[in-house]
Tab-separated table of C-alpha atoms in Angstrom:
chain	number	residue	atom	x	y	z
A	281	MET	CA	60.284	78.311	112.864
A	282	ILE	CA	63.240	79.568	110.818
A	283	GLU	CA	63.858	78.116	107.393
A	284	TRP	CA	67.105	78.469	105.483
A	285	SER	CA	67.813	79.509	101.901
A	286	TRP	CA	69.595	76.621	100.153
A	287	ALA	CA	70.197	78.781	97.081
A	288	CYS	CA	72.377	81.029	99.225
A	289	LEU	CA	74.061	78.046	100.861
A	290	TRP	CA	75.086	76.331	97.618
A	291	ARG	CA	76.493	79.613	96.316
A	292	VAL	CA	79.325	79.230	98.872
A	293	VAL	CA	82.071	76.819	97.800
A	294	GLY	CA	85.018	75.251	99.522
A	295	VAL	CA	83.328	73.920	102.689
A	296	ARG	CA	86.036	71.859	104.413
A	297	SER	CA	84.350	70.353	107.413
A	298	VAL	CA	80.958	69.113	108.567
A	299	PHE	CA	81.134	71.679	111.383
A	300	GLY	CA	81.595	74.496	108.878
A	301	LEU	CA	78.625	73.221	106.837
A	302	VAL	CA	76.368	73.058	109.899
A	303	VAL	CA	77.264	76.585	110.964
A	304	VAL	CA	76.717	77.959	107.456
A	305	LEU	CA	73.089	76.832	107.738
A	306	GLY	CA	72.638	79.396	110.483
A	307	LEU	CA	74.129	82.302	108.568
A	308	VAL	CA	71.641	82.946	105.781
A	309	PRO	CA	67.945	83.133	106.782
A	310	ALA	CA	65.180	82.441	104.249
A	311	GLY	CA	64.001	85.512	102.393
A	312	SER	CA	67.370	87.199	102.571
A	313	ALA	CA	68.701	89.145	99.612
A	314	ALA	CA	70.801	87.506	96.941
A	315	PRO	CA	74.470	87.099	97.897
A	316	LEU	CA	76.598	90.154	97.277
A	317	PHE	CA	79.840	88.237	96.623
A	318	GLY	CA	80.443	85.524	94.044
A	319	ARG	CA	82.150	82.163	94.346
A	320	PRO	CA	85.765	82.386	95.600
A	321	ALA	CA	89.014	81.155	94.085
A	322	SER	CA	92.154	80.161	96.009
A	323	TYR	CA	95.841	80.333	95.059
A	324	GLU	CA	98.877	78.766	96.696
A	325	VAL	CA	101.596	80.962	98.192
A	326	ASP	CA	104.786	80.377	100.192
A	327	GLY	CA	104.741	79.117	103.783
A	328	SER	CA	102.613	80.737	106.527
A	329	PRO	CA	101.390	84.025	105.031
A	330	ILE	CA	100.847	86.560	107.826
A	331	GLY	CA	99.738	89.526	105.711
A	332	VAL	CA	98.096	90.206	102.348
A	333	GLY	CA	97.353	93.287	100.282
A	334	PRO	CA	96.465	94.601	96.805
A	335	LEU	CA	99.439	95.751	94.774
A	336	GLU	CA	99.542	97.371	91.328
A	337	PHE	CA	103.055	96.228	90.445
A	338	ASP	CA	102.971	95.816	86.669
A	339	GLY	CA	100.414	98.393	85.547
A	340	GLU	CA	98.385	95.816	83.630
A	341	ARG	CA	95.106	93.886	83.955
A	342	GLY	CA	93.975	95.216	87.357
A	343	GLN	CA	95.325	95.083	90.885
A	344	ASP	CA	97.762	92.314	91.771
A	345	ILE	CA	98.290	90.658	95.180
A	346	VAL	CA	101.252	90.295	97.527
A	347	THR	CA	101.592	88.264	100.715
A	348	ALA	CA	104.251	88.383	103.422
A	349	ASN	CA	105.197	84.855	104.510
A	350	SER	CA	106.829	84.033	107.850
A	351	THR	CA	108.155	80.517	107.122
A	352	GLY	CA	108.745	80.166	103.401
A	353	ALA	CA	110.561	77.313	101.714
A	354	GLU	CA	113.827	79.252	101.930
A	355	GLY	CA	112.969	81.591	104.793
A	356	PRO	CA	110.660	84.606	105.155
A	357	SER	CA	109.466	85.831	101.783
A	358	PHE	CA	106.995	87.764	99.669
A	359	SER	CA	104.681	85.984	97.221
A	360	PHE	CA	103.462	87.962	94.199
A	361	LEU	CA	100.302	86.990	92.307
A	362	ALA	CA	100.030	88.833	88.978
A	363	ASN	CA	96.526	89.616	87.755
A	364	ARG	CA	95.869	87.818	84.484
A	365	GLY	CA	92.626	89.773	83.941
A	366	ALA	CA	89.040	89.687	85.269
A	367	GLY	CA	90.286	89.051	88.812
A	368	SER	CA	92.114	85.802	88.016
A	369	PHE	CA	95.778	85.392	88.956
A	370	LEU	CA	98.923	83.709	87.679
A	371	PRO	CA	100.918	81.316	89.913
A	372	GLU	CA	103.101	83.035	92.476
A	373	THR	CA	106.602	84.394	92.149
A	374	ARG	CA	108.702	84.761	95.296
A	375	MET	CA	111.313	86.986	96.847
A	376	VAL	CA	113.200	85.871	99.965
A	377	VAL	CA	113.822	88.332	102.801
A	378	ASN	CA	116.945	87.538	104.811
A	379	GLY	CA	117.653	88.599	108.390
A	380	TYR	CA	114.106	89.413	109.490
A	381	THR	CA	110.978	87.827	110.907
A	382	LEU	CA	107.925	89.327	109.193
A	383	GLN	CA	104.957	90.324	111.343
A	384	ASN	CA	102.510	92.357	109.242
A	385	LEU	CA	102.100	93.949	105.828
A	386	ILE	CA	100.368	96.936	104.254
A	387	THR	CA	100.416	98.192	100.663
A	388	GLY	CA	99.910	101.596	99.086
A	389	ASP	CA	101.259	104.049	96.527
A	390	PHE	CA	103.633	105.839	98.895
A	391	ASN	CA	105.235	108.092	96.249
A	392	GLU	CA	102.176	108.551	93.981
A	393	ASP	CA	103.872	107.225	90.857
A	394	GLY	CA	100.915	104.993	89.961
A	395	ARG	CA	102.624	101.801	91.164
A	396	GLY	CA	102.028	99.919	94.398
A	397	ASP	CA	104.646	99.869	97.154
A	398	ILE	CA	105.063	97.566	100.157
A	399	ALA	CA	105.589	98.241	103.854
A	400	VAL	CA	106.195	95.397	106.277
A	401	ALA	CA	106.570	95.397	110.067
A	402	ALA	CA	109.393	93.083	111.069
A	403	ASP	CA	111.933	92.088	113.692
A	404	ASP	CA	115.575	92.537	112.750
A	405	ILE	CA	116.926	89.344	114.318
A	406	THR	CA	120.596	90.295	114.159
A	407	LEU	CA	121.536	90.915	117.790
A	408	PRO	CA	120.585	93.155	119.413
A	409	VAL	CA	117.043	92.426	118.206
A	410	ARG	CA	115.051	95.509	117.199
A	411	GLY	CA	111.695	96.318	115.674
A	412	VAL	CA	111.675	97.885	112.213
A	413	VAL	CA	109.454	98.848	109.303
A	414	LEU	CA	110.774	97.980	105.823
A	415	VAL	CA	109.511	99.999	102.847
A	416	TYR	CA	109.889	98.616	99.309
A	417	LEU	CA	109.293	101.161	96.548
A	418	SER	CA	108.248	99.853	93.143
A	419	THR	CA	110.591	100.481	90.237
A	420	GLY	CA	108.096	99.260	87.628
A	421	ALA	CA	107.266	96.023	85.796
A	422	GLY	CA	107.056	94.069	89.055
A	423	THR	CA	110.458	95.087	90.391
A	424	PHE	CA	111.317	96.763	93.685
A	425	ALA	CA	114.194	98.785	95.079
A	426	PRO	CA	116.010	97.391	98.119
A	427	PRO	CA	114.093	98.272	101.265
A	428	LEU	CA	114.488	101.366	103.361
A	429	GLU	CA	114.624	100.345	107.025
A	430	TYR	CA	113.120	102.525	109.735
A	431	ARG	CA	113.927	101.545	113.311
A	432	LEU	CA	111.176	101.752	115.884
A	433	PRO	CA	111.598	103.000	119.458
A	434	GLY	CA	110.789	99.528	120.747
A	435	LEU	CA	110.421	95.870	119.842
A	436	PHE	CA	108.148	93.360	118.138
A	437	PRO	CA	105.754	95.273	115.858
A	438	LYS	CA	102.441	93.448	115.604
A	439	CYS	CA	100.270	95.647	113.412
A	440	LEU	CA	100.722	98.071	110.550
A	441	GLU	CA	98.239	100.421	108.896
A	442	SER	CA	98.449	103.248	106.363
A	443	GLY	CA	96.497	106.477	106.166
A	444	ASN	CA	96.872	110.232	106.081
A	445	VAL	CA	97.515	111.132	109.707
A	446	ASN	CA	98.643	114.771	109.487
A	447	GLY	CA	96.596	115.986	106.524
A	448	ASP	CA	99.419	116.577	104.051
A	449	ALA	CA	99.774	114.972	100.607
A	450	ALA	CA	101.500	111.766	101.739
A	451	LEU	CA	100.357	108.486	103.230
A	452	ASP	CA	101.685	107.808	106.720
A	453	LEU	CA	102.194	104.509	108.566
A	454	ALA	CA	100.968	103.564	112.045
A	455	VAL	CA	102.661	100.611	113.720
A	456	CYS	CA	101.934	99.126	117.151
A	457	HIS	CA	104.705	97.503	119.152
A	458	SER	CA	106.078	97.240	122.675
A	459	THR	CA	108.852	98.925	124.634
A	460	ASN	CA	111.018	97.367	127.333
A	461	VAL	CA	110.994	99.730	130.329
A	462	GLY	CA	112.852	98.372	133.352
A	463	GLY	CA	112.138	94.790	132.347
A	464	LEU	CA	108.422	95.502	131.868
A	465	SER	CA	106.557	95.754	128.582
A	466	GLU	CA	104.716	98.977	127.665
A	467	GLY	CA	102.651	99.370	124.537
A	468	ARG	CA	103.241	101.994	121.866
A	469	VAL	CA	101.837	103.184	118.572
A	470	THR	CA	104.494	104.906	116.452
A	471	ILE	CA	103.745	107.022	113.382
A	472	LEU	CA	106.067	107.068	110.372
A	473	LEU	CA	105.300	110.355	108.615
A	474	GLY	CA	105.442	110.321	104.823
A	475	ASP	CA	107.825	112.861	103.310
A	476	VAL	CA	106.571	115.448	100.813
A	477	SER	CA	109.054	117.027	98.416
A	478	GLN	CA	107.858	119.978	96.308
A	479	GLY	CA	104.254	119.015	96.929
A	480	THR	CA	104.704	115.356	95.924
A	481	PRO	CA	105.194	112.374	98.270
A	482	SER	CA	108.707	110.951	97.963
A	483	GLY	CA	107.903	107.483	99.317
A	484	MET	CA	110.260	108.021	102.242
A	485	PHE	CA	109.374	108.420	105.896
A	486	ARG	CA	110.601	109.802	109.183
A	487	VAL	CA	109.780	108.536	112.655
A	488	GLY	CA	107.121	110.827	114.131
A	489	PRO	CA	104.981	110.701	117.282
A	490	SER	CA	105.322	107.565	119.414
A	491	GLU	CA	102.448	107.289	121.879
A	492	LEU	CA	102.160	105.065	124.952
A	493	VAL	CA	98.993	102.974	124.869
A	494	GLY	CA	98.122	99.739	126.704
A	495	GLY	CA	100.514	96.912	127.455
A	496	ASP	CA	101.037	95.232	124.080
A	497	PRO	CA	98.727	96.547	121.301
A	498	SER	CA	98.154	94.291	118.304
A	499	SER	CA	95.666	96.101	116.037
A	500	VAL	CA	95.165	99.683	114.859
A	501	ALA	CA	92.775	101.552	112.566
A	502	ILE	CA	93.044	105.112	111.238
A	503	GLY	CA	89.913	107.208	110.790
A	504	PHE	CA	87.821	110.193	111.833
A	505	VAL	CA	86.197	109.255	115.119
A	506	ASP	CA	85.102	112.591	116.619
A	507	GLY	CA	84.403	114.447	113.375
A	508	ASP	CA	86.836	117.327	113.900
A	509	GLY	CA	88.647	116.679	110.605
A	510	ASP	CA	91.831	115.332	112.246
A	511	SER	CA	92.710	111.637	111.932
A	512	ASP	CA	92.390	109.512	115.055
A	513	LEU	CA	93.783	106.087	115.977
A	514	VAL	CA	91.688	103.174	117.255
A	515	VAL	CA	93.918	100.672	119.067
A	516	GLY	CA	93.161	97.142	120.287
A	517	ASP	CA	95.223	95.659	123.135
A	518	PRO	CA	94.665	91.968	124.032
A	519	VAL	CA	96.974	92.268	127.061
A	520	ASP	CA	94.837	94.969	128.700
A	521	ASP	CA	91.654	93.489	127.120
A	522	ALA	CA	90.698	96.980	125.999
A	523	VAL	CA	90.097	99.217	122.997
A	524	PHE	CA	91.412	102.787	123.030
A	525	VAL	CA	91.144	105.886	120.860
A	526	LEU	CA	94.012	108.332	120.484
A	527	PHE	CA	92.408	111.548	119.271
A	528	GLY	CA	94.576	113.544	116.861
A	529	ASP	CA	95.022	117.270	116.550
A	530	GLY	CA	96.793	117.274	113.176
A	531	VAL	CA	100.235	117.232	114.797
A	532	GLY	CA	100.185	114.573	117.529
A	533	PHE	CA	97.749	112.654	119.697
A	534	GLY	CA	96.249	113.039	123.135
A	535	ALA	CA	96.278	110.489	125.948
A	536	PRO	CA	94.426	107.224	125.197
A	537	VAL	CA	90.672	107.302	125.808
A	538	THR	CA	89.192	103.928	126.744
A	539	VAL	CA	86.371	102.821	124.448
A	540	GLY	CA	85.511	99.684	126.414
A	541	THR	CA	86.560	96.268	127.659
A	542	VAL	CA	87.006	93.626	124.947
A	543	ASP	CA	88.463	90.316	126.125
A	544	GLY	CA	91.179	89.078	123.761
A	545	VAL	CA	90.564	91.878	121.236
A	546	SER	CA	91.795	90.701	117.826
A	547	SER	CA	90.862	93.526	115.422
A	548	VAL	CA	89.402	97.032	115.398
A	549	ALA	CA	87.753	99.328	112.862
A	550	VAL	CA	86.133	102.741	112.689
A	551	GLY	CA	82.397	102.089	112.550
A	552	PRO	CA	79.562	104.013	110.887
A	553	ASP	CA	79.190	107.753	111.316
A	554	ALA	CA	76.548	108.857	113.796
A	555	PRO	CA	75.350	112.199	115.235
A	556	GLY	CA	77.697	111.882	118.230
A	557	GLY	CA	80.681	110.869	116.081
A	558	ALA	CA	81.757	107.632	114.418
A	559	GLY	CA	81.341	104.351	116.228
A	560	VAL	CA	84.050	101.794	116.915
A	561	ALA	CA	83.926	98.099	115.984
A	562	ALA	CA	86.049	95.473	117.731
A	563	THR	CA	86.248	91.679	117.662
A	564	SER	CA	86.913	89.443	120.645
A	565	ARG	CA	88.724	86.224	119.786
A	566	SER	CA	88.387	84.742	123.283
A	567	ARG	CA	84.641	85.472	123.529
A	568	ASN	CA	83.737	84.971	119.838
A	569	ARG	CA	82.125	88.385	119.611
A	570	LEU	CA	81.731	91.378	117.332
A	571	MET	CA	81.178	94.411	119.584
A	572	ILE	CA	79.933	97.805	118.396
A	573	PHE	CA	80.478	100.924	120.518
A	574	GLU	CA	78.781	104.280	119.968
A	575	GLN	CA	79.610	107.726	121.276
A	576	SER	CA	76.935	108.621	123.827
A	577	ALA	CA	78.665	111.992	124.176
A	578	PRO	CA	81.730	113.435	122.440
A	579	ARG	CA	84.678	111.118	123.143
A	580	THR	CA	82.556	109.021	125.516
A	581	PHE	CA	81.662	105.486	124.454
A	582	GLU	CA	79.182	102.813	125.439
A	583	LEU	CA	78.414	99.351	124.101
A	584	LEU	CA	75.650	99.535	121.492
A	585	GLU	CA	75.363	95.856	120.512
A	586	GLU	CA	77.296	92.612	120.177
A	587	HIS	CA	77.005	89.600	117.881
A	588	GLN	CA	78.474	86.120	117.763
A	589	VAL	CA	81.337	85.425	115.381
A	590	PHE	CA	83.737	82.477	115.411
A	591	LEU	CA	87.406	82.986	116.360
A	592	PRO	CA	87.553	86.373	114.600
A	593	SER	CA	90.909	87.594	113.346
A	594	GLY	CA	91.244	90.441	110.804
A	595	MET	CA	88.551	92.971	109.913
A	596	ARG	CA	88.070	95.582	107.178
A	597	ALA	CA	85.420	98.322	107.002
A	598	PHE	CA	84.017	99.497	103.665
A	599	ASP	CA	80.675	100.211	102.022
A	600	PHE	CA	80.672	96.955	100.073
A	601	ASP	CA	76.999	97.142	98.995
A	602	GLN	CA	77.209	100.882	98.122
A	603	ASP	CA	74.169	101.876	100.191
A	604	GLY	CA	75.930	104.695	102.037
A	605	ASP	CA	76.566	102.720	105.265
A	606	ARG	CA	79.942	101.252	106.170
A	607	ASP	CA	79.994	97.431	106.301
A	608	LEU	CA	82.434	94.985	107.899
A	609	ALA	CA	84.279	92.030	106.365
A	610	ILE	CA	85.570	89.810	109.180
A	611	ALA	CA	87.989	86.899	108.816
A	612	SER	CA	86.920	84.149	111.214
A	613	SER	CA	87.286	80.415	111.679
A	614	LEU	CA	84.366	79.977	109.259
A	615	GLY	CA	86.006	82.086	106.558
A	616	GLY	CA	84.841	85.594	105.646
A	617	GLU	CA	81.745	86.990	107.338
A	618	LEU	CA	79.983	90.045	105.891
A	619	TRP	CA	78.168	92.308	108.358
A	620	LEU	CA	76.001	94.996	106.783
A	621	GLY	CA	75.884	98.466	108.319
A	622	LEU	CA	72.481	99.979	109.104
A	623	ASP	CA	71.366	103.599	109.286
A	624	ASP	CA	71.237	103.539	113.105
A	625	GLY	CA	74.897	102.546	113.489
A	626	LYS	CA	74.143	98.877	114.153
A	627	PHE	CA	75.020	95.865	112.007
A	628	GLU	CA	73.166	92.818	110.763
A	629	ARG	CA	74.585	89.526	109.564
A	630	GLY	CA	74.900	89.472	105.810
A	631	GLU	CA	76.458	86.403	104.258
A	632	LEU	CA	79.404	84.050	104.437
A	633	ILE	CA	81.741	85.481	101.782
A	634	TYR	CA	83.837	82.316	101.629
A	635	THR	CA	84.222	79.252	103.821
A	636	ALA	CA	87.268	77.891	105.601
A	637	SER	CA	88.268	75.582	108.414
A	638	ILE	CA	90.885	77.484	110.393
A	639	GLY	CA	92.702	76.299	113.503
A	640	PRO	CA	92.938	78.416	116.663
A	641	LEU	CA	96.635	79.281	116.096
A	642	SER	CA	96.286	80.249	112.424
A	643	THR	CA	97.055	83.826	111.382
A	644	ILE	CA	94.331	85.156	109.096
A	645	ALA	CA	94.717	88.445	107.232
A	646	ILE	CA	92.082	90.192	105.168
A	647	ALA	CA	92.331	93.089	102.700
A	648	THR	CA	90.252	94.826	100.062
A	649	GLY	CA	90.857	95.938	96.471
A	650	ASP	CA	89.279	96.171	93.031
A	651	PHE	CA	90.715	93.093	91.331
A	652	ASN	CA	88.532	93.043	88.199
A	653	ASP	CA	88.338	96.814	87.530
A	654	ASP	CA	84.551	97.056	87.825
A	655	GLY	CA	84.486	99.830	90.449
A	656	ARG	CA	83.310	97.544	93.255
A	657	ILE	CA	85.477	96.570	96.201
A	658	ASP	CA	86.486	92.909	96.441
A	659	VAL	CA	88.014	90.862	99.285
A	660	VAL	CA	91.237	88.857	99.533
A	661	ALA	CA	92.265	86.836	102.585
A	662	SER	CA	95.289	84.734	103.515
A	663	SER	CA	95.613	81.779	105.868
A	664	SER	CA	98.915	80.833	107.483
A	665	GLU	CA	97.549	77.346	108.076
A	666	ASP	CA	96.648	76.581	104.453
A	667	ASP	CA	99.467	78.564	102.721
A	668	GLU	CA	97.020	80.138	100.308
A	669	VAL	CA	95.042	83.257	99.499
A	670	THR	CA	91.341	83.361	98.706
A	671	VAL	CA	89.951	85.964	96.291
A	672	VAL	CA	86.239	86.837	96.325
A	673	LEU	CA	84.823	89.303	93.798
A	674	ASN	CA	81.984	91.672	94.571
A	675	GLY	CA	79.032	90.801	92.357
A	676	VAL	CA	80.525	88.065	90.180
A	677	ASP	CA	82.162	84.666	90.539
A	678	ALA	CA	85.946	84.614	90.685
A	679	VAL	CA	87.564	83.174	87.562
A	680	PHE	CA	90.061	80.446	88.393
A	681	THR	CA	92.198	78.448	85.960
A	682	PRO	CA	93.922	75.765	88.046
A	683	THR	CA	97.432	74.637	87.199
A	684	SER	CA	98.700	71.286	88.483
A	685	THR	CA	102.355	72.365	88.527
A	686	PRO	CA	102.595	76.156	88.801
A	687	THR	CA	105.837	77.633	87.515
A	688	ILE	CA	107.750	79.838	89.938
A	689	THR	CA	109.474	82.580	87.975
A	690	ASP	CA	112.520	84.566	88.967
A	691	THR	CA	112.108	87.053	91.762
A	692	PRO	CA	111.784	90.777	91.045
A	693	THR	CA	115.003	92.450	89.957
A	694	ILE	CA	116.564	94.535	92.702
A	695	THR	CA	117.806	98.006	91.851
A	696	ASN	CA	119.862	100.490	93.803
A	697	THR	CA	118.425	102.107	96.919
A	698	PRO	CA	117.007	105.603	96.325
A	699	THR	CA	119.239	108.350	97.680
A	700	VAL	CA	117.735	110.223	100.614
A	701	THR	CA	118.387	113.938	100.339
A	702	ASP	CA	117.865	116.878	102.667
A	703	THR	CA	114.647	118.845	102.549
A	704	PRO	CA	114.114	122.427	103.743
A	705	THR	CA	112.392	121.156	106.887
A	706	ARG	CA	114.108	117.914	107.858
A	707	THR	CA	116.603	115.246	106.882
A	708	LEU	CA	115.510	111.711	106.152
A	709	THR	CA	118.060	109.091	107.171
A	710	PRO	CA	116.900	105.499	106.761
A	711	THR	CA	119.118	103.431	109.042
A	712	ARG	CA	120.317	100.800	106.599
A	713	THR	CA	119.404	98.713	103.589
A	714	ALA	CA	118.741	94.995	103.860
A	715	THR	CA	119.923	92.521	101.220
A	716	LEU	CA	117.373	90.394	99.387
A	717	THR	CA	118.393	87.067	97.913
A	718	PRO	CA	116.418	86.010	94.805
A	719	THR	CA	115.245	82.428	94.708
A	720	ASN	CA	113.380	80.056	92.441
A	721	PRO	CA	112.130	77.418	94.916
A	722	ASP	CA	110.044	74.327	94.449
A	723	PRO	CA	106.419	75.544	94.791
A	724	THR	CA	105.424	72.512	96.823
A	725	PRO	CA	108.109	72.012	99.515
A	726	THR	CA	107.631	69.174	101.942
A	727	PRO	CA	107.114	70.537	105.472
A	728	THR	CA	109.514	69.384	108.158
A	729	PRO	CA	108.046	68.573	111.582
A	730	ILE	CA	109.523	70.845	114.243
A	731	VAL	CA	108.088	69.395	117.420
A	732	THR	CA	110.149	66.935	119.424
A	733	THR	CA	109.398	65.490	122.806
A	734	THR	CA	112.155	67.163	124.799
A	735	PRO	CA	112.855	70.928	124.700
A	736	ALA	CA	116.424	72.185	125.000
A	737	GLY	CA	115.379	74.249	128.016
A	738	PRO	CA	113.385	77.405	128.826
A	739	GLY	CA	113.120	79.435	125.622
A	740	ASP	CA	112.915	76.498	123.192
A	741	ALA	CA	109.367	77.559	122.294
A	742	ASN	CA	108.984	75.198	119.331
A	743	CYS	CA	110.588	72.221	121.129
A	744	ASP	CA	113.001	71.544	118.266
A	745	GLY	CA	116.030	71.114	120.518
A	746	ARG	CA	117.483	74.584	119.808
A	747	ILE	CA	117.073	78.039	121.324
A	748	ASP	CA	117.330	80.510	118.456
A	749	ALA	CA	115.608	83.310	116.531
A	750	ALA	CA	112.754	81.013	115.497
A	751	ASP	CA	111.798	80.671	119.152
A	752	LEU	CA	111.950	84.432	119.582
A	753	ALA	CA	109.540	84.966	116.698
A	754	GLY	CA	107.167	82.348	118.129
A	755	VAL	CA	107.090	83.802	121.621
A	756	ALA	CA	106.705	87.372	120.307
A	757	ARG	CA	103.665	86.388	118.230
A	758	ARG	CA	102.336	83.925	120.853
A	759	ILE	CA	102.555	81.084	118.326
A	760	PHE	CA	104.489	78.100	119.618
A	761	ALA	CA	104.340	74.323	119.656
A	762	PRO	CA	101.193	73.239	121.534
A	763	GLY	CA	102.061	71.745	124.894
A	764	CYS	CA	105.671	72.947	124.745
A	765	PRO	CA	106.414	74.209	128.283
A	766	ALA	CA	109.640	75.936	127.230
A	767	ALA	CA	107.678	78.858	125.734
A	768	ASP	CA	107.126	80.033	129.322
A	769	VAL	CA	110.679	81.357	129.546
A	770	ASN	CA	110.395	83.022	132.964
A	771	GLY	CA	108.362	80.204	134.519
A	772	ASP	CA	105.412	82.307	135.708
A	773	GLY	CA	102.827	79.953	134.238
A	774	ALA	CA	101.852	82.125	131.235
A	775	VAL	CA	103.353	83.178	127.912
A	776	SER	CA	103.418	86.970	127.711
A	777	ALA	CA	105.541	89.941	126.681
A	778	ALA	CA	107.675	89.289	129.773
A	779	ASP	CA	108.783	85.970	128.242
A	780	THR	CA	109.780	87.775	125.043
A	781	ILE	CA	112.026	90.087	127.049
A	782	ALA	CA	113.458	87.155	129.023
A	783	LEU	CA	114.245	85.279	125.792
A	784	ILE	CA	116.033	88.322	124.321
A	785	GLN	CA	118.191	88.510	127.435
A	786	LEU	CA	118.891	84.782	127.202
A	787	LEU	CA	119.953	85.012	123.535
A	788	GLN	CA	122.119	88.083	124.154
A	789	ALA	CA	123.882	86.340	127.030
A	790	ARG	CA	124.832	83.312	124.905
């Protein structure tokens, strides 16, 4: 008979449902090691955060946090949480982003000036609709230059990741999106190559290789899969129910190699290194599974093991316990699940990092950073359903000083856009600069119900009586009012990329 460690159970705080409490009992067996992560702390942000990341924007007191929010009080926005020290954060400040729907976010020091920059995948909703990546370079003291916009050869970017793809001194960006070819949707992963000027990254990019992969990819990871020293791309596609690897050669990528079938794949990661090459981890949202694939031969994969998780969403791989094996932090309907890597390439259930009660349509993002400057990697996660971020420190309890009425300060000051100059090898020409409108909104806006009983017609995906850009964003991300038949724009009985294309045509014709 299995007994359960109550000491480990009571360490977790924030249980929000009886169901969550019951499931937690099955996550920590008796005799297990002490929890790696401390008690979490949560902070309010603007409406429906769809991405979160660490961001050193003021150079003080440790890494800060930024979220990208899809439905803020005054439209899409960024929320900034300044680190007040020891991994505790001040109430948010906001910056509104006009003219775009935000889809995903990644952070990094793109010009190596010691300050964190922001990249966000978005839809430019001024007709004709187009997919873009916006890059915000820090100007210091929590301020950012107006964004540089890079147009993608396609529509509706769903994932964004940073890494060094071509081995030079600059971080690159990988973004997955779709392309309309003859009325049909084809998947792509496009690389934005970081520019290097006189040996130093400039923080600017150019559109590089754009590879066909799957039907509508939604997750990507950058890493060394076959051990040849060139970065590879692991891509998850929930339309094809498959995981692929695009093996790099330092310049471009080969044709996609199928890792395996994963129904409703929701996230991917490069798994532990093994004699045959690194493994691949993938989560299945429709089957509630974590699936680990190994290379049985070079560039040939087979399923090694699978475990049960609960409505998994985002996933991050890192050696959290510093034992030399890569671990996995998975955002699920329970909260954050830690899976510990073993020497044989397999994983075992570790602990519940934090608890949550997340609905099936919620967007959950997870990221890592060192928020208390102790050299250990911590976890931060955002929930679009709860409009908050949760911070969990590695080894200690998070320090939280609640404020009943948080003060929203002015948004970061916007400075002029950096001038893009010619280089000996290429010219960088960002397509245009968007305008950001500062705001100082009420931190606790009252939500307005959007669902009515009668849709305006096919394309009114949120059943609010209008067919507009909000419907386009909902159909593109497969998030729409439950039971609203108008999301099926083409009437084929399912909501897919074909409905997104049909809705674009409908809006352009009006």
